[in-house]
Amino acid sequence: MSAISVGQAAVLGVVEGVTEFLPVSSTGHLKITEGLMHIPVDDQSVVGFSAVIQVGAIAAVLVYFFKDIKRIVSAWFRGLTHKEERYHHDYKFAWWVIYATIPIVLVGLAAKPLIDGPLASLWVVAGSLIVGSGVMWCADQMGRHKRGEDDTSFKDAMLVGCSQILALLFPGFSRSGATMSTALILDLDRVAATRLSFFLGIPALTGAGIYELKDALGAGVGAAPLAVGTIVSFVVAYASIAWLLKFVAKHSFNAFVLYRIVIGLAVFGLLATGTING
């Protein structure tokens, strides 16, 4: 019997799609939802399932930003053979995304036993949600929001890329929250910070999903739940991306900060009363 049913997979797909790119922690919300459905959050197949359905959300990014990605990838290939193309921002940006992904890959491989074990605890998730909300609020207040996407540099990409490690080690901190907060501290405006977070997430999350696929299938999650979870996450994530870009163009991140604090405190309460297991 599959560790996750098709119905549970559909619910988790919705949660993944809604939360992957919002700065509220998709991993944290998946673990909370799994706990409420009495799915063991530290089961290897469940951890693998969560990583695999992220590919659906990444596919939504690829479709939504297809023209941008096509332009960047084309510039990269042209630059490989034509020296004059290497001065183009898109060519350099492609390399920055590649370089900025290396740290999280290395840490992910080295710390995998901790990430899949003790750090998968819902106690860690709840604490990280609250601590991460403080970081996000400070970043939004500190940032001067004066730099656009064309003003990004190699330093920006590397610092923002490295910040993804926080979410990797502390589920609940939020990859989107960590990357957007770092970008805001570097004075990028909210839209530029959000788009940079999207682009940096493509290789990291795709790689994680492919890497975990064998564990998800081999350890007890059937192909049908994986397919349903991935498809649902794609559809919901596409709508979430469109909404978020419109939202951040006119609003601060305060709503997300408050939401994270409420959810973090609620999870602490559920854990303390034994309603869910950590």
mmCIF file of C-alpha atoms in Angstrom:
data_model
loop_
_atom_site.group_PDB
_atom_site.id
_atom_site.type_symbol
_atom_site.label_atom_id
_atom_site.label_comp_id
_atom_site.label_asym_id
_atom_site.label_seq_id
_atom_site.Cartn_x
_atom_site.Cartn_y
_atom_site.Cartn_z
ATOM 1 C CA MET A 1 0.000 0.000 0.000
ATOM 2 C CA SER A 2 1.269 3.489 -0.873
ATOM 3 C CA ALA A 3 2.436 5.619 2.052
ATOM 4 C CA ILE A 4 0.336 8.454 0.571
ATOM 5 C CA SER A 5 -3.090 7.996 -1.032
ATOM 6 C CA VAL A 6 -4.199 9.745 -4.219
ATOM 7 C CA GLY A 7 -6.560 11.967 -2.217
ATOM 8 C CA GLN A 8 -3.811 12.957 0.209
ATOM 9 C CA ALA A 9 -1.503 13.593 -2.745
ATOM 10 C CA ALA A 10 -4.056 15.996 -4.256
ATOM 11 C CA VAL A 11 -4.301 17.932 -0.970
ATOM 12 C CA LEU A 12 -0.519 18.100 -0.653
ATOM 13 C CA GLY A 13 -0.297 19.212 -4.293
ATOM 14 C CA VAL A 14 -2.566 22.161 -3.531
ATOM 15 C CA VAL A 15 -0.498 23.069 -0.463
ATOM 16 C CA GLU A 16 2.731 22.833 -2.468
ATOM 17 C CA GLY A 17 1.363 24.896 -5.348
ATOM 18 C CA VAL A 18 0.040 27.661 -3.112
ATOM 19 C CA THR A 19 3.080 27.931 -0.843
ATOM 20 C CA GLU A 20 6.158 27.093 -2.952
ATOM 21 C CA PHE A 21 6.765 30.645 -4.122
ATOM 22 C CA LEU A 22 5.025 32.568 -1.363
ATOM 23 C CA PRO A 23 7.465 33.441 1.446
ATOM 24 C CA VAL A 24 5.670 31.199 3.947
ATOM 25 C CA SER A 25 7.609 27.890 3.562
ATOM 26 C CA SER A 26 6.170 25.184 1.350
ATOM 27 C CA THR A 27 8.200 22.533 3.189
ATOM 28 C CA GLY A 28 6.834 23.730 6.509
ATOM 29 C CA HIS A 29 3.243 23.719 5.271
ATOM 30 C CA LEU A 30 3.654 20.281 3.697
ATOM 31 C CA LYS A 31 4.993 18.865 6.967
ATOM 32 C CA ILE A 32 2.186 20.502 8.953
ATOM 33 C CA THR A 33 -0.426 19.116 6.534
ATOM 34 C CA GLU A 34 1.196 15.682 6.621
ATOM 35 C CA GLY A 35 1.117 15.785 10.418
ATOM 36 C CA LEU A 36 -2.587 16.700 10.440
ATOM 37 C CA MET A 37 -3.274 13.783 8.077
ATOM 38 C CA HIS A 38 -1.175 11.492 10.297
ATOM 39 C CA ILE A 39 1.418 10.911 7.588
ATOM 40 C CA PRO A 40 4.883 10.368 9.149
ATOM 41 C CA VAL A 41 6.821 13.521 8.255
ATOM 42 C CA ASP A 42 10.237 11.875 8.656
ATOM 43 C CA ASP A 43 9.422 8.803 6.512
ATOM 44 C CA GLN A 44 11.927 8.623 3.650
ATOM 45 C CA SER A 45 9.230 8.083 1.022
ATOM 46 C CA VAL A 46 7.245 11.072 2.309
ATOM 47 C CA VAL A 47 10.320 13.308 2.246
ATOM 48 C CA GLY A 48 10.950 12.134 -1.320
ATOM 49 C CA PHE A 49 7.320 12.762 -2.308
ATOM 50 C CA SER A 50 7.520 16.346 -1.051
ATOM 51 C CA ALA A 51 10.638 16.983 -3.134
ATOM 52 C CA VAL A 52 9.191 15.373 -6.268
ATOM 53 C CA ILE A 53 5.937 17.355 -6.353
ATOM 54 C CA GLN A 54 8.022 20.538 -6.185
ATOM 55 C CA VAL A 55 8.885 19.772 -9.802
ATOM 56 C CA GLY A 56 5.271 20.561 -10.682
ATOM 57 C CA ALA A 57 5.660 24.020 -9.164
ATOM 58 C CA ILE A 58 8.959 24.505 -10.996
ATOM 59 C CA ALA A 59 7.277 23.509 -14.252
ATOM 60 C CA ALA A 60 4.794 26.331 -13.592
ATOM 61 C CA VAL A 61 7.727 28.772 -13.362
ATOM 62 C CA LEU A 62 9.147 27.455 -16.637
ATOM 63 C CA VAL A 63 5.831 27.992 -18.388
ATOM 64 C CA TYR A 64 5.069 31.367 -16.789
ATOM 65 C CA PHE A 65 8.525 32.795 -17.506
ATOM 66 C CA PHE A 66 9.079 30.892 -20.752
ATOM 67 C CA LYS A 67 9.985 33.979 -22.800
ATOM 68 C CA ASP A 68 12.454 35.222 -20.162
ATOM 69 C CA ILE A 69 14.031 31.808 -19.716
ATOM 70 C CA LYS A 70 14.285 31.284 -23.475
ATOM 71 C CA ARG A 71 16.012 34.668 -23.815
ATOM 72 C CA ILE A 72 18.489 33.920 -21.007
ATOM 73 C CA VAL A 73 19.289 30.383 -22.169
ATOM 74 C CA SER A 74 19.700 31.538 -25.780
ATOM 75 C CA ALA A 75 22.102 34.283 -24.656
ATOM 76 C CA TRP A 76 24.089 31.693 -22.681
ATOM 77 C CA PHE A 77 24.475 29.380 -25.665
ATOM 78 C CA ARG A 78 25.411 32.285 -27.959
ATOM 79 C CA GLY A 79 28.008 33.427 -25.452
ATOM 80 C CA LEU A 80 29.664 30.021 -25.416
ATOM 81 C CA THR A 81 30.704 30.471 -29.043
ATOM 82 C CA HIS A 82 30.685 34.250 -29.585
ATOM 83 C CA LYS A 83 32.931 36.344 -27.370
ATOM 84 C CA GLU A 84 31.030 39.569 -27.965
ATOM 85 C CA GLU A 85 27.858 38.005 -26.531
ATOM 86 C CA ARG A 86 29.570 37.411 -23.187
ATOM 87 C CA TYR A 87 29.133 41.053 -22.198
ATOM 88 C CA HIS A 88 25.355 40.719 -22.400
ATOM 89 C CA HIS A 89 23.581 40.750 -19.015
ATOM 90 C CA ASP A 90 21.493 37.662 -19.877
ATOM 91 C CA TYR A 91 24.617 35.599 -20.599
ATOM 92 C CA LYS A 92 26.205 36.611 -17.311
ATOM 93 C CA PHE A 93 22.943 36.082 -15.422
ATOM 94 C CA ALA A 94 22.744 32.480 -16.678
ATOM 95 C CA TRP A 95 26.208 31.768 -15.266
ATOM 96 C CA TRP A 96 25.295 33.489 -11.993
ATOM 97 C CA VAL A 97 22.309 31.169 -11.542
ATOM 98 C CA ILE A 98 24.574 28.159 -12.136
ATOM 99 C CA TYR A 99 27.244 29.368 -9.710
ATOM 100 C CA ALA A 100 24.668 30.391 -7.090
ATOM 101 C CA THR A 101 23.178 26.881 -7.120
ATOM 102 C CA ILE A 102 26.454 25.116 -6.255
ATOM 103 C CA PRO A 103 26.467 25.982 -2.506
ATOM 104 C CA ILE A 104 22.993 24.576 -1.828
ATOM 105 C CA VAL A 105 23.805 21.402 -3.779
ATOM 106 C CA LEU A 106 26.974 20.798 -1.750
ATOM 107 C CA VAL A 107 25.282 21.482 1.586
ATOM 108 C CA GLY A 108 22.255 19.423 0.592
ATOM 109 C CA LEU A 109 24.369 16.363 -0.162
ATOM 110 C CA ALA A 110 26.590 16.767 2.904
ATOM 111 C CA ALA A 111 23.770 17.420 5.377
ATOM 112 C CA LYS A 112 21.151 15.047 3.940
ATOM 113 C CA PRO A 113 21.026 12.778 7.042
ATOM 114 C CA LEU A 114 20.276 15.808 9.233
ATOM 115 C CA ILE A 115 17.807 17.316 6.759
ATOM 116 C CA ASP A 116 15.840 14.074 6.455
ATOM 117 C CA GLY A 117 16.156 13.303 10.176
ATOM 118 C CA PRO A 118 16.296 15.678 13.177
ATOM 119 C CA LEU A 119 15.784 18.855 11.131
ATOM 120 C CA ALA A 120 12.543 17.459 9.652
ATOM 121 C CA SER A 121 10.862 17.917 13.047
ATOM 122 C CA LEU A 122 7.717 20.041 13.231
ATOM 123 C CA TRP A 123 9.254 21.777 16.255
ATOM 124 C CA VAL A 124 11.982 23.028 13.921
ATOM 125 C CA VAL A 125 9.358 24.058 11.363
ATOM 126 C CA ALA A 126 7.364 26.092 13.889
ATOM 127 C CA GLY A 127 10.448 27.846 15.254
ATOM 128 C CA SER A 128 11.795 28.581 11.782
ATOM 129 C CA LEU A 129 8.465 30.069 10.673
ATOM 130 C CA ILE A 130 8.585 32.583 13.510
ATOM 131 C CA VAL A 131 12.301 33.396 13.289
ATOM 132 C CA GLY A 132 12.067 33.708 9.501
ATOM 133 C CA SER A 133 9.160 36.144 9.822
ATOM 134 C CA GLY A 134 11.376 38.424 11.922
ATOM 135 C CA VAL A 135 14.124 38.299 9.300
ATOM 136 C CA MET A 136 11.630 39.100 6.539
ATOM 137 C CA TRP A 137 10.143 42.057 8.412
ATOM 138 C CA CYS A 138 13.602 43.510 9.105
ATOM 139 C CA ALA A 139 14.655 43.025 5.472
ATOM 140 C CA ASP A 140 11.547 44.783 4.169
ATOM 141 C CA GLN A 141 12.155 47.705 6.522
ATOM 142 C CA MET A 142 15.909 47.925 5.832
ATOM 143 C CA GLY A 143 15.748 47.622 2.058
ATOM 144 C CA ARG A 144 15.609 50.795 0.018
ATOM 145 C CA HIS A 145 13.872 49.062 -2.932
ATOM 146 C CA LYS A 146 15.819 51.155 -5.435
ATOM 147 C CA ARG A 147 17.382 48.515 -7.712
ATOM 148 C CA GLY A 148 15.616 46.655 -10.499
ATOM 149 C CA GLU A 149 16.284 43.298 -12.121
ATOM 150 C CA ASP A 150 18.739 44.750 -14.648
ATOM 151 C CA ASP A 151 20.825 46.092 -11.757
ATOM 152 C CA THR A 152 21.557 42.664 -10.258
ATOM 153 C CA SER A 153 25.178 41.564 -10.019
ATOM 154 C CA PHE A 154 27.189 38.390 -9.469
ATOM 155 C CA LYS A 155 27.459 39.282 -5.777
ATOM 156 C CA ASP A 156 23.681 39.622 -5.517
ATOM 157 C CA ALA A 157 23.100 36.245 -7.156
ATOM 158 C CA MET A 158 25.643 34.447 -4.951
ATOM 159 C CA LEU A 159 24.367 35.955 -1.695
ATOM 160 C CA VAL A 160 20.753 35.278 -2.575
ATOM 161 C CA GLY A 161 21.628 31.782 -3.809
ATOM 162 C CA CYS A 162 23.508 30.949 -0.603
ATOM 163 C CA SER A 163 20.561 32.115 1.482
ATOM 164 C CA GLN A 164 18.621 29.117 0.162
ATOM 165 C CA ILE A 165 20.711 27.006 2.548
ATOM 166 C CA LEU A 166 18.777 28.475 5.491
ATOM 167 C CA ALA A 167 15.548 26.956 4.203
ATOM 168 C CA LEU A 168 17.298 23.682 3.401
ATOM 169 C CA LEU A 169 18.574 23.272 6.959
ATOM 170 C CA PHE A 170 15.582 24.817 8.732
ATOM 171 C CA PRO A 171 12.308 23.811 7.038
ATOM 172 C CA GLY A 172 9.853 26.528 7.898
ATOM 173 C CA PHE A 173 12.319 29.330 7.226
ATOM 174 C CA SER A 174 11.153 29.309 3.576
ATOM 175 C CA ARG A 175 13.377 29.287 0.502
ATOM 176 C CA SER A 176 11.358 32.114 -1.025
ATOM 177 C CA GLY A 177 11.405 34.022 2.243
ATOM 178 C CA ALA A 178 15.174 33.644 2.645
ATOM 179 C CA THR A 179 15.978 34.629 -0.944
ATOM 180 C CA MET A 180 13.548 37.537 -1.081
ATOM 181 C CA SER A 181 14.734 38.860 2.288
ATOM 182 C CA THR A 182 18.368 38.726 1.187
ATOM 183 C CA ALA A 183 17.527 40.475 -2.077
ATOM 184 C CA LEU A 184 15.646 43.199 -0.196
ATOM 185 C CA ILE A 185 18.618 43.746 2.127
ATOM 186 C CA LEU A 186 20.696 44.226 -1.035
ATOM 187 C CA ASP A 187 18.261 47.037 -1.985
ATOM 188 C CA LEU A 188 16.480 45.238 -4.835
ATOM 189 C CA ASP A 189 12.850 46.243 -5.207
ATOM 190 C CA ARG A 190 10.173 43.691 -4.290
ATOM 191 C CA VAL A 191 9.384 42.614 -7.852
ATOM 192 C CA ALA A 192 13.078 42.159 -8.728
ATOM 193 C CA ALA A 193 13.616 40.234 -5.471
ATOM 194 C CA THR A 194 10.667 37.973 -6.238
ATOM 195 C CA ARG A 195 11.711 37.260 -9.825
ATOM 196 C CA LEU A 196 15.316 36.536 -8.764
ATOM 197 C CA SER A 197 13.949 34.094 -6.180
ATOM 198 C CA PHE A 198 11.972 32.335 -8.917
ATOM 199 C CA PHE A 199 14.936 31.967 -11.275
ATOM 200 C CA LEU A 200 17.307 30.733 -8.560
ATOM 201 C CA GLY A 201 14.743 28.167 -7.477
ATOM 202 C CA ILE A 202 14.555 26.450 -10.866
ATOM 203 C CA PRO A 203 17.811 24.421 -10.794
ATOM 204 C CA ALA A 204 17.814 23.826 -7.033
ATOM 205 C CA LEU A 205 14.260 22.509 -6.776
ATOM 206 C CA THR A 206 14.379 20.587 -10.054
ATOM 207 C CA GLY A 207 17.571 18.851 -8.990
ATOM 208 C CA ALA A 208 16.106 17.992 -5.582
ATOM 209 C CA GLY A 209 12.997 16.503 -7.161
ATOM 210 C CA ILE A 210 14.944 14.326 -9.587
ATOM 211 C CA TYR A 211 17.338 13.210 -6.848
ATOM 212 C CA GLU A 212 14.507 12.198 -4.497
ATOM 213 C CA LEU A 213 12.370 10.446 -7.144
ATOM 214 C CA LYS A 214 13.999 7.056 -6.601
ATOM 215 C CA ASP A 215 13.427 7.253 -2.842
ATOM 216 C CA ALA A 216 9.793 8.284 -3.235
ATOM 217 C CA LEU A 217 9.006 5.402 -5.602
ATOM 218 C CA GLY A 218 11.284 2.837 -4.007
ATOM 219 C CA ALA A 219 10.282 3.485 -0.415
ATOM 220 C CA GLY A 220 6.500 3.275 -0.645
ATOM 221 C CA VAL A 221 4.829 6.078 -2.645
ATOM 222 C CA GLY A 222 3.053 4.862 -5.772
ATOM 223 C CA ALA A 223 3.309 6.407 -9.222
ATOM 224 C CA ALA A 224 -0.335 7.552 -9.173
ATOM 225 C CA PRO A 225 -0.041 9.731 -6.019
ATOM 226 C CA LEU A 226 3.207 11.213 -7.343
ATOM 227 C CA ALA A 227 1.580 12.063 -10.672
ATOM 228 C CA VAL A 228 -1.518 13.587 -9.062
ATOM 229 C CA GLY A 229 0.495 15.619 -6.546
ATOM 230 C CA THR A 230 2.806 16.949 -9.253
ATOM 231 C CA ILE A 231 0.029 17.896 -11.687
ATOM 232 C CA VAL A 232 -2.048 19.609 -9.011
ATOM 233 C CA SER A 233 0.980 21.543 -7.739
ATOM 234 C CA PHE A 234 1.692 22.747 -11.301
ATOM 235 C CA VAL A 235 -1.809 24.138 -11.848
ATOM 236 C CA VAL A 236 -2.065 25.807 -8.448
ATOM 237 C CA ALA A 237 1.515 27.158 -8.548
ATOM 238 C CA TYR A 238 0.911 28.859 -11.901
ATOM 239 C CA ALA A 239 -1.985 30.830 -10.422
ATOM 240 C CA SER A 240 0.059 31.546 -7.273
ATOM 241 C CA ILE A 241 2.959 33.012 -9.284
ATOM 242 C CA ALA A 242 0.675 35.348 -11.221
ATOM 243 C CA TRP A 243 -0.975 36.548 -8.014
ATOM 244 C CA LEU A 244 2.280 37.053 -6.109
ATOM 245 C CA LEU A 245 3.915 39.224 -8.764
ATOM 246 C CA LYS A 246 0.874 41.501 -8.802
ATOM 247 C CA PHE A 247 0.741 41.596 -5.005
ATOM 248 C CA VAL A 248 4.385 42.517 -4.360
ATOM 249 C CA ALA A 249 4.219 45.331 -6.929
ATOM 250 C CA LYS A 250 1.880 47.248 -4.608
ATOM 251 C CA HIS A 251 2.234 45.778 -1.123
ATOM 252 C CA SER A 252 4.865 45.091 1.539
ATOM 253 C CA PHE A 253 5.549 41.613 2.953
ATOM 254 C CA ASN A 254 3.853 42.424 6.273
ATOM 255 C CA ALA A 255 0.865 40.178 5.564
ATOM 256 C CA PHE A 256 3.186 37.200 5.102
ATOM 257 C CA VAL A 257 5.089 38.113 8.282
ATOM 258 C CA LEU A 258 1.913 38.109 10.376
ATOM 259 C CA TYR A 259 0.657 34.900 8.764
ATOM 260 C CA ARG A 260 3.909 33.074 9.491
ATOM 261 C CA ILE A 261 3.832 34.095 13.165
ATOM 262 C CA VAL A 262 0.230 32.907 13.561
ATOM 263 C CA ILE A 263 0.926 29.563 11.867
ATOM 264 C CA GLY A 264 4.153 29.041 13.846
ATOM 265 C CA LEU A 265 2.394 29.661 17.170
ATOM 266 C CA ALA A 266 -0.502 27.423 16.103
ATOM 267 C CA VAL A 267 1.884 24.569 15.307
ATOM 268 C CA PHE A 268 3.598 24.968 18.686
ATOM 269 C CA GLY A 269 0.167 24.724 20.290
ATOM 270 C CA LEU A 270 -0.786 21.600 18.304
ATOM 271 C CA LEU A 271 2.512 19.956 19.199
ATOM 272 C CA ALA A 272 2.253 20.871 22.869
ATOM 273 C CA THR A 273 -1.244 19.415 23.143
ATOM 274 C CA GLY A 274 -0.333 16.253 21.242
ATOM 275 C CA THR A 275 -2.783 16.984 18.416
ATOM 276 C CA ILE A 276 0.026 16.376 15.957
ATOM 277 C CA ASN A 277 3.335 14.608 16.427
ATOM 278 C CA GLY A 278 6.613 16.454 15.903
#
